[in-house]
Short mmCIF file of C-alpha atoms and ligand atoms in Angstrom, two decimals:
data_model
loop_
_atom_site.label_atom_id
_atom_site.label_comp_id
_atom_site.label_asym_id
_atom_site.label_seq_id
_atom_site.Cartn_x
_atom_site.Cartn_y
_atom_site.Cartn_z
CA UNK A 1 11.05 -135.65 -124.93
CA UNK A 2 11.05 -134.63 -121.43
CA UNK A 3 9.69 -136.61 -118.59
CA UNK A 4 9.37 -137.62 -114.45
CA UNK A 5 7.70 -139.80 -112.64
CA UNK A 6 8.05 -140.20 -108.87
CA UNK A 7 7.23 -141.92 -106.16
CA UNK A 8 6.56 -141.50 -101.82
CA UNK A 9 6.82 -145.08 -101.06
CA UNK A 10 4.88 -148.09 -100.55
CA UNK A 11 2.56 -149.63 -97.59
CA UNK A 12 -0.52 -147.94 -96.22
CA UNK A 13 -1.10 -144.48 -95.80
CA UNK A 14 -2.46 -143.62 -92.73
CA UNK A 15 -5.67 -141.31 -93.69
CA UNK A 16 -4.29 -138.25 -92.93
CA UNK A 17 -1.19 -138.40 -95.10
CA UNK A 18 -3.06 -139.08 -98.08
CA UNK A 19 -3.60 -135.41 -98.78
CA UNK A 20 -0.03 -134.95 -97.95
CA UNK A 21 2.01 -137.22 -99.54
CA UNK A 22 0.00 -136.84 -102.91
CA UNK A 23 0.59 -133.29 -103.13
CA UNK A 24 4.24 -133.48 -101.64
CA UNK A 25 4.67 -136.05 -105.09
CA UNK A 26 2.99 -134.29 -107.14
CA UNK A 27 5.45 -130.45 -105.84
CA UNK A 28 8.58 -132.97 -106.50
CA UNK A 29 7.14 -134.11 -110.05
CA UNK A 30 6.93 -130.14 -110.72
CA UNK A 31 10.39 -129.09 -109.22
CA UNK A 32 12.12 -131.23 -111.43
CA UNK A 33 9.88 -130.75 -115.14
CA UNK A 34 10.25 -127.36 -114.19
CA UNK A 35 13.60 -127.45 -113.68
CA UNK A 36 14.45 -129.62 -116.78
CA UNK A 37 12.03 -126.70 -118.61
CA UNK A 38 14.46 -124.15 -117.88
CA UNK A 39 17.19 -126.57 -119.50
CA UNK A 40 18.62 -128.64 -116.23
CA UNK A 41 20.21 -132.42 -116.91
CA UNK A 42 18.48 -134.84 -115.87
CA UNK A 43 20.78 -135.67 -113.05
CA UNK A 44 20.40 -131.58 -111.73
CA UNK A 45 16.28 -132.62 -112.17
CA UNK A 46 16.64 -135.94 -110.66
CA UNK A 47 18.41 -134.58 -107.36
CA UNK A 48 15.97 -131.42 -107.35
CA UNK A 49 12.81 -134.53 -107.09
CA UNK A 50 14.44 -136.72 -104.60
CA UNK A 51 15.62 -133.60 -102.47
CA UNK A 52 11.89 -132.22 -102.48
CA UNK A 53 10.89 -135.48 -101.17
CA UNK A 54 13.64 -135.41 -98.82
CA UNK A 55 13.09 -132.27 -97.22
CA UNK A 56 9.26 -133.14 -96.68
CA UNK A 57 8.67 -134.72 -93.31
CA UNK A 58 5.45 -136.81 -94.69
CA UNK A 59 8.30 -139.21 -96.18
CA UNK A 60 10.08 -142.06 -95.02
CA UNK A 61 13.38 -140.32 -96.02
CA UNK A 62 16.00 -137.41 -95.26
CA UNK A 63 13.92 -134.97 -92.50
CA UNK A 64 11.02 -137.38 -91.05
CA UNK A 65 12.81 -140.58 -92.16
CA UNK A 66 11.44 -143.43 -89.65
CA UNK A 67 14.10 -144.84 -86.75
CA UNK A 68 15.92 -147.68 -86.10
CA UNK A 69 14.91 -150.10 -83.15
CA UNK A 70 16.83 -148.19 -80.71
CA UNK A 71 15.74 -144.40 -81.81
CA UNK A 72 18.41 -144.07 -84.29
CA UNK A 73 18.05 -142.60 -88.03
CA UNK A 74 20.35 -144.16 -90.76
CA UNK A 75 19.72 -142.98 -94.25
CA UNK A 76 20.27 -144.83 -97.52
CA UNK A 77 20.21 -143.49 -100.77
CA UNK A 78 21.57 -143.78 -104.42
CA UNK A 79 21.49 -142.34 -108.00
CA UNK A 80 22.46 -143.58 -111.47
CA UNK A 81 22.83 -142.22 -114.96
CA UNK A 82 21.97 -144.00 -117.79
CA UNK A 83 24.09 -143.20 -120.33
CA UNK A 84 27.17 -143.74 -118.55
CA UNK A 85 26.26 -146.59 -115.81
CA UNK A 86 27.44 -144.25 -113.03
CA UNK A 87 26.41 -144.36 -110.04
CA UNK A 88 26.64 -143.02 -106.45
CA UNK A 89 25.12 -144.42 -103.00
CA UNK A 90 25.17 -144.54 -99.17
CA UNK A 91 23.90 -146.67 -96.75
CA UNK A 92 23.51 -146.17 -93.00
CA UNK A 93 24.78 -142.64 -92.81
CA UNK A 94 23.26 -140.09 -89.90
CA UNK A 95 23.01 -136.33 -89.38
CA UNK A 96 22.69 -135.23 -92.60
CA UNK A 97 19.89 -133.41 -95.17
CA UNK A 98 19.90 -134.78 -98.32
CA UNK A 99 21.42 -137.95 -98.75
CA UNK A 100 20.70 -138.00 -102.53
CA UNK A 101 23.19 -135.52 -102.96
CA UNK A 102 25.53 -137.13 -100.98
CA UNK A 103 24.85 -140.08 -103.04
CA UNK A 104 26.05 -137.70 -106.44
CA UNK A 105 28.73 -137.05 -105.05
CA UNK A 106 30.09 -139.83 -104.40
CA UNK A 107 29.44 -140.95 -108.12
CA UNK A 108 30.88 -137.68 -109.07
CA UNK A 109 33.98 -137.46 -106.42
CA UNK A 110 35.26 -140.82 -105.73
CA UNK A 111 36.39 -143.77 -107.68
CA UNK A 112 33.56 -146.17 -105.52
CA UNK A 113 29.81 -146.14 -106.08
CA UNK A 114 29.26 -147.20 -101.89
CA UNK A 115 30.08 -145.57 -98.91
CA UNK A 116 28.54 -146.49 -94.93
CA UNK A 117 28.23 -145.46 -91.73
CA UNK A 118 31.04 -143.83 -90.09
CA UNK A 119 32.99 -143.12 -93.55
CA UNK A 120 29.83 -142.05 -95.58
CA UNK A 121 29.72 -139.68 -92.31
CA UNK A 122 33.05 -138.53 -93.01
CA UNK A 123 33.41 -137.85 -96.67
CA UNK A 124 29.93 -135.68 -96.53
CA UNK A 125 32.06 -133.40 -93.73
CA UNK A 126 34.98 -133.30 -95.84
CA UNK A 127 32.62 -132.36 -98.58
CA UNK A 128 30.98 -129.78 -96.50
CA UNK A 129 27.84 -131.21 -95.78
CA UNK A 130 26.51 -129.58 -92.71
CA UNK A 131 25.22 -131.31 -89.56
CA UNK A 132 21.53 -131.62 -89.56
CA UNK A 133 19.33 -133.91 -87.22
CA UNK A 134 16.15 -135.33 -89.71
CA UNK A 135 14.25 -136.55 -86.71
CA UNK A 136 10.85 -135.03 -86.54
CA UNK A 137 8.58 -135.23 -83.43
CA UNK A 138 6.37 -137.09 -85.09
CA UNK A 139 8.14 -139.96 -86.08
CA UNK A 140 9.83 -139.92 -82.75
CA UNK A 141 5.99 -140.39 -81.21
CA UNK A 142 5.10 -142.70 -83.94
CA UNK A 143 8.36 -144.72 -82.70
CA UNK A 144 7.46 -144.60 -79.41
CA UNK A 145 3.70 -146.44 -80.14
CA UNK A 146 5.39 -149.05 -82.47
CA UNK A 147 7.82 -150.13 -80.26
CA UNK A 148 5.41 -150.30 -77.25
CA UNK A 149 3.64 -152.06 -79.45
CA UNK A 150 5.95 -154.70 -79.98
CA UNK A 151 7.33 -155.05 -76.12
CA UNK A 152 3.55 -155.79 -75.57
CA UNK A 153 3.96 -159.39 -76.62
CA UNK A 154 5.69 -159.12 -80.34
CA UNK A 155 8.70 -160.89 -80.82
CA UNK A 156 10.96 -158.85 -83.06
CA UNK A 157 12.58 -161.15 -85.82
CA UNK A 158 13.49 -159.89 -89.53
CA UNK A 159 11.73 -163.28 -90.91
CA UNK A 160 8.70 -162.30 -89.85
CA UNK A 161 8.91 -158.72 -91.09
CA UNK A 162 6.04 -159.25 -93.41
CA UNK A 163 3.37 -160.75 -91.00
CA UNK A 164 4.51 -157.34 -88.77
CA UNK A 165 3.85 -155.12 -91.66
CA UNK A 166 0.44 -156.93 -92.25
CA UNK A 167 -0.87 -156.31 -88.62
CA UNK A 168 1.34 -152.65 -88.37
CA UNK A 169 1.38 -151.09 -91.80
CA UNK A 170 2.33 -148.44 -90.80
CA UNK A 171 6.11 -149.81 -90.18
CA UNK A 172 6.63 -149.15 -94.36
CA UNK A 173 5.49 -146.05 -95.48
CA UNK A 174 7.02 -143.50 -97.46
CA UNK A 175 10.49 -143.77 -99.60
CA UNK A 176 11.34 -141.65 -102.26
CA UNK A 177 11.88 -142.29 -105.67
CA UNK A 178 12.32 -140.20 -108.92
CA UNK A 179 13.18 -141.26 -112.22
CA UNK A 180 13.72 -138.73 -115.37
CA UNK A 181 14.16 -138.12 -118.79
CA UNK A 182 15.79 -135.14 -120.21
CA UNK A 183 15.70 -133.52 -123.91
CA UNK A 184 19.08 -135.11 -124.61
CA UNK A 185 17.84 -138.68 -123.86
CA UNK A 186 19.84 -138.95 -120.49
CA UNK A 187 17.29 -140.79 -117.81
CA UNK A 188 18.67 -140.69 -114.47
CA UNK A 189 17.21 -142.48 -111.39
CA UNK A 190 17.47 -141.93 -107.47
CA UNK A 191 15.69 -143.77 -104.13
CA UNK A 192 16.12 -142.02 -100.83
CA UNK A 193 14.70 -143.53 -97.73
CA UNK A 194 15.12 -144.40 -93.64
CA UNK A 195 14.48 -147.73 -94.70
CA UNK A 196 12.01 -149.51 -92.17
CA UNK A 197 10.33 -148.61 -89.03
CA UNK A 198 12.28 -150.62 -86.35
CA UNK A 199 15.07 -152.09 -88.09
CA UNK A 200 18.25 -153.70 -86.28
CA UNK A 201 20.99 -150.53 -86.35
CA UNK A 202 23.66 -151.29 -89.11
CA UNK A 203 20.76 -152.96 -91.56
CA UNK A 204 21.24 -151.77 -94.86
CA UNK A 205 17.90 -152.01 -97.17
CA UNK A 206 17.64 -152.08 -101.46
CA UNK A 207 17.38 -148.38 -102.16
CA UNK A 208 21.35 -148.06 -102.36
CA UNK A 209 21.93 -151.12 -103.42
CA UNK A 210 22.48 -150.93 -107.64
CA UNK A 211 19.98 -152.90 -109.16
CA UNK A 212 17.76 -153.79 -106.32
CA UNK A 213 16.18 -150.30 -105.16
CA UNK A 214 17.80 -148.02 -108.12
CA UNK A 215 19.28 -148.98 -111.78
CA UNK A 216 19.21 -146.91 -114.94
CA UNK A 217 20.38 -148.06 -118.72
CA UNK A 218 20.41 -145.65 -121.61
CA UNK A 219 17.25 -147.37 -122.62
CA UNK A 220 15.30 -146.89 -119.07
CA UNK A 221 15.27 -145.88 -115.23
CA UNK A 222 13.49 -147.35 -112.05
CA UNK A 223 13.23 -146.80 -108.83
CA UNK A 224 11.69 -149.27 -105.79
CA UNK A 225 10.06 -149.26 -102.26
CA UNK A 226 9.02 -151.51 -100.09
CA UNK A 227 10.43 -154.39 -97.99
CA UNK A 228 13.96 -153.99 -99.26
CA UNK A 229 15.32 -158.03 -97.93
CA UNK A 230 12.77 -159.04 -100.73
CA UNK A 231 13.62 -156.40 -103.70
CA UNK A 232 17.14 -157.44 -103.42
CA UNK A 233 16.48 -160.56 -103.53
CA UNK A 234 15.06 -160.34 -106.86
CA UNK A 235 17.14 -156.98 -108.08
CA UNK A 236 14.11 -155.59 -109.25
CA UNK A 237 15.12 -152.46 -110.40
CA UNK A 238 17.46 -153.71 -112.88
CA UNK A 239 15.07 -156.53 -113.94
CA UNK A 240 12.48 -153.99 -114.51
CA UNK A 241 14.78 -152.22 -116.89
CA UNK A 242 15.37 -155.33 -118.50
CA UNK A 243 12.12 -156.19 -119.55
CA UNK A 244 12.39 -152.51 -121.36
CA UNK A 245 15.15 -152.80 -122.93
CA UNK A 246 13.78 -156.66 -124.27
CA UNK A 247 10.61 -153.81 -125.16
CA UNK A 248 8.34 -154.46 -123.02
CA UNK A 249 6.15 -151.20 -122.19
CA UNK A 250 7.27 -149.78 -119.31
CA UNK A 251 3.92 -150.13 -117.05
CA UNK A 252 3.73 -153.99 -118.17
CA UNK A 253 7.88 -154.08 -117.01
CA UNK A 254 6.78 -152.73 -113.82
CA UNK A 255 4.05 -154.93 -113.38
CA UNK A 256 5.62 -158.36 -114.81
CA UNK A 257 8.89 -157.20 -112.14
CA UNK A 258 6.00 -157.14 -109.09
CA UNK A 259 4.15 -160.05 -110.31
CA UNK A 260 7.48 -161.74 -110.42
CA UNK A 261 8.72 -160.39 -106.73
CA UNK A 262 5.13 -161.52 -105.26
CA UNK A 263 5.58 -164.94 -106.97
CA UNK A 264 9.50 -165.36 -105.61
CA UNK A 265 9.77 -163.85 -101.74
CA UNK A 266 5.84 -162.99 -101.22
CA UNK A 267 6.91 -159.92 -99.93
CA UNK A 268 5.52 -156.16 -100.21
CA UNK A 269 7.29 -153.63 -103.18
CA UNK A 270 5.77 -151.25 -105.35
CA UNK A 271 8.10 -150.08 -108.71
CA UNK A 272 8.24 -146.40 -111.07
CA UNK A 273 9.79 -146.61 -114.41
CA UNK A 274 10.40 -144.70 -117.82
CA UNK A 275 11.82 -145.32 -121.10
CA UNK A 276 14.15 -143.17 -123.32
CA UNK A 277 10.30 -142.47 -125.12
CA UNK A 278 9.34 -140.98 -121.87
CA UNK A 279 6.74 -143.56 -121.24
CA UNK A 280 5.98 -143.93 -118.03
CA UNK A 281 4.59 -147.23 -115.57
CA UNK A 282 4.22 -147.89 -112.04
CA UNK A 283 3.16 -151.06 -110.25
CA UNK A 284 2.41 -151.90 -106.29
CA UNK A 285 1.66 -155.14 -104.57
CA UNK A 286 0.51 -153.20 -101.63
CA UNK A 287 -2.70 -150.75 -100.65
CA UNK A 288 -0.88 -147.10 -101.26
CA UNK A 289 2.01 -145.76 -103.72
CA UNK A 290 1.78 -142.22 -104.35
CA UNK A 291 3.11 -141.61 -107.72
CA UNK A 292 3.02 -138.25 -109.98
CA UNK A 293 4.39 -138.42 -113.73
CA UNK A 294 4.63 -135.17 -116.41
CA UNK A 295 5.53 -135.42 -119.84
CA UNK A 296 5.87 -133.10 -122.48
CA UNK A 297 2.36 -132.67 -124.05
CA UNK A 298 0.80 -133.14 -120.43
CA UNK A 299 -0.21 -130.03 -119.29
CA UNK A 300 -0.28 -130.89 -115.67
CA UNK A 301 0.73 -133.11 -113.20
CA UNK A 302 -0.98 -136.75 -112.97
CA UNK A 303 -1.17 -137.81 -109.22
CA UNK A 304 -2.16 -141.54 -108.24
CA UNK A 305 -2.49 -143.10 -104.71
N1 LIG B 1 12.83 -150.16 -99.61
C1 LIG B 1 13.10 -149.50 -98.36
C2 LIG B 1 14.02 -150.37 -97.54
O1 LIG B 1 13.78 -151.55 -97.43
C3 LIG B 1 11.87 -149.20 -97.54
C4 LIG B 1 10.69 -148.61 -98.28
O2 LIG B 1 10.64 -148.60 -99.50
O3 LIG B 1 9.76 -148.10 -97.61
O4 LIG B 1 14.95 -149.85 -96.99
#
């Protein structure tokens, strides 16, 4: 059995990049099916997914990734396979395309699953990763609004990140996740994102951190989005894959690890899964998650906002 199911991130949409963001998850879903089709692992599939999401500037990650408080754009990012609990990730690294593959290859290349800022930097150079600014003009004018915004009379302080997102939801929106199952069994899973609109330079979010924003078993994947200080709080990628492996379905995992988040920090996430069956689940506490899942049997791409 062969499946994917990814996800753009979670928050609210702004109404014009509905349209966008479901067909740029629904292109990623088909990259990587299409590429496990023509017999890629699902690692190669995995990195195909997150790297179509990367490279499409509707998305909070790689090119059009959202900026720091002071006009910056650190990228985080991780992957993990199943089978052998490897994993790769970075946190905080700049001027570069596709941090999920700098995120393999640091699984695949060092003897550490975490590299940062200035070192992350430095390994993808030694590893020939070419310079490449992700900043788009239109997140640089959408930075410019939300920070005027917030001189105009908002105090900036992480503890009241959630009451910001409430009145500006527009400071979470799109990170990428992608979580698949190839005809060997393997499931891999990888998160790429900016992290948040505005954070504090040097803040490091859940998508790269193992277990919180990523974790894969040999019995199931995930992948999460949303306000990362709260989905590491309550590693909710690995718990998610618990409740699989304990065999719980994987769309009542997802939803028992968001019901769970909500209960413990109150704060906004949205979750994908799959199981080595290739079933699939998804759950949100917030207004938008575009997700797209294929399976074998499924003749075409599901899409859900
Ligand atoms: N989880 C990401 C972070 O906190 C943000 C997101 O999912 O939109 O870095």
């Amino acid at each position: 059995m062969r499946a994917v199911i990814v996800h753009g991130g979670s928050g609210k949409l702004k109404q014009h990049k509905i349209e966008r963001a479901k067909n740029g998850v629904k292109e990623a879903a088909e990259a990587a099916y299409n590429a496990l089709l023509s017999g890629a692992s699902a690692l190669d599939a995995c990195e195909i997914g997150v790297k179509s999401l990367e490279d499409n500037p509707v998305f909070n990650a790689g090119t059009g990734a959202v900026l720091t408080l002071d006009g910056r754009c650190e990228l985080d990012a991780a992957i993990m396979v199943g089978s052998t609990y490897s994993a790769g990730a970075v946190g905080g690294v700049e001027n570069i395309k596709n941090p999920i593959s700098l995120a393999r290859k640091i699984m695949e290349e060092t003897d550490h699953v975490l590299l940062v800022g200035e070192g992350a930097k430095k390994f993808a150079n030694l590893m020939g990763f070419e310079e490449y600014d992700p900043i788009t003009e239109e997140r640089r004018s959408e930075w410019k609004e939300l920070r005027k915004k917030l001189l105009l009379g908002e105090s900036y302080k992480w503890h009241k990140i959630n009451e910001l997102i409430r009145r500006f939801p527009e400071l979470l929106e799109g990170t990428v996740g992608c979580v698949v199952l190839d005809d060997k069994g393997e499931i891999v899973a990888g998160t790429s994102t900016g992290g948040v609109f505005l954070k504090l330079l040097g803040r490091v979010g859940d998508t790269p951190m193992i277990g919180a924003g990523t974790y894969t078993t040999p019995f199931a994947g995930a992948s999460a989005t949303g306000i990362g200080e709260g989905i590491m709080r309550v590693v909710l990628a690995k718990t998610v894959t618990d409740f699989i492996q304990m065999g719980v379905p994987p769309d009542m995992a997802s939803q028992a690890g968001i019901r769970m988040l909500t209960e413990r920090v109150g704060l906004s996430a949205g979750v994908i899964a799959l199981d080595r069956e290739g079933n699939v689940g998804f759950s949100k506490n917030t207004e938008n998650m575009p997700v797209a899942f294929i399976k074998d049997g499924m003749d075409k791409v599901e899409v859900v906002i």
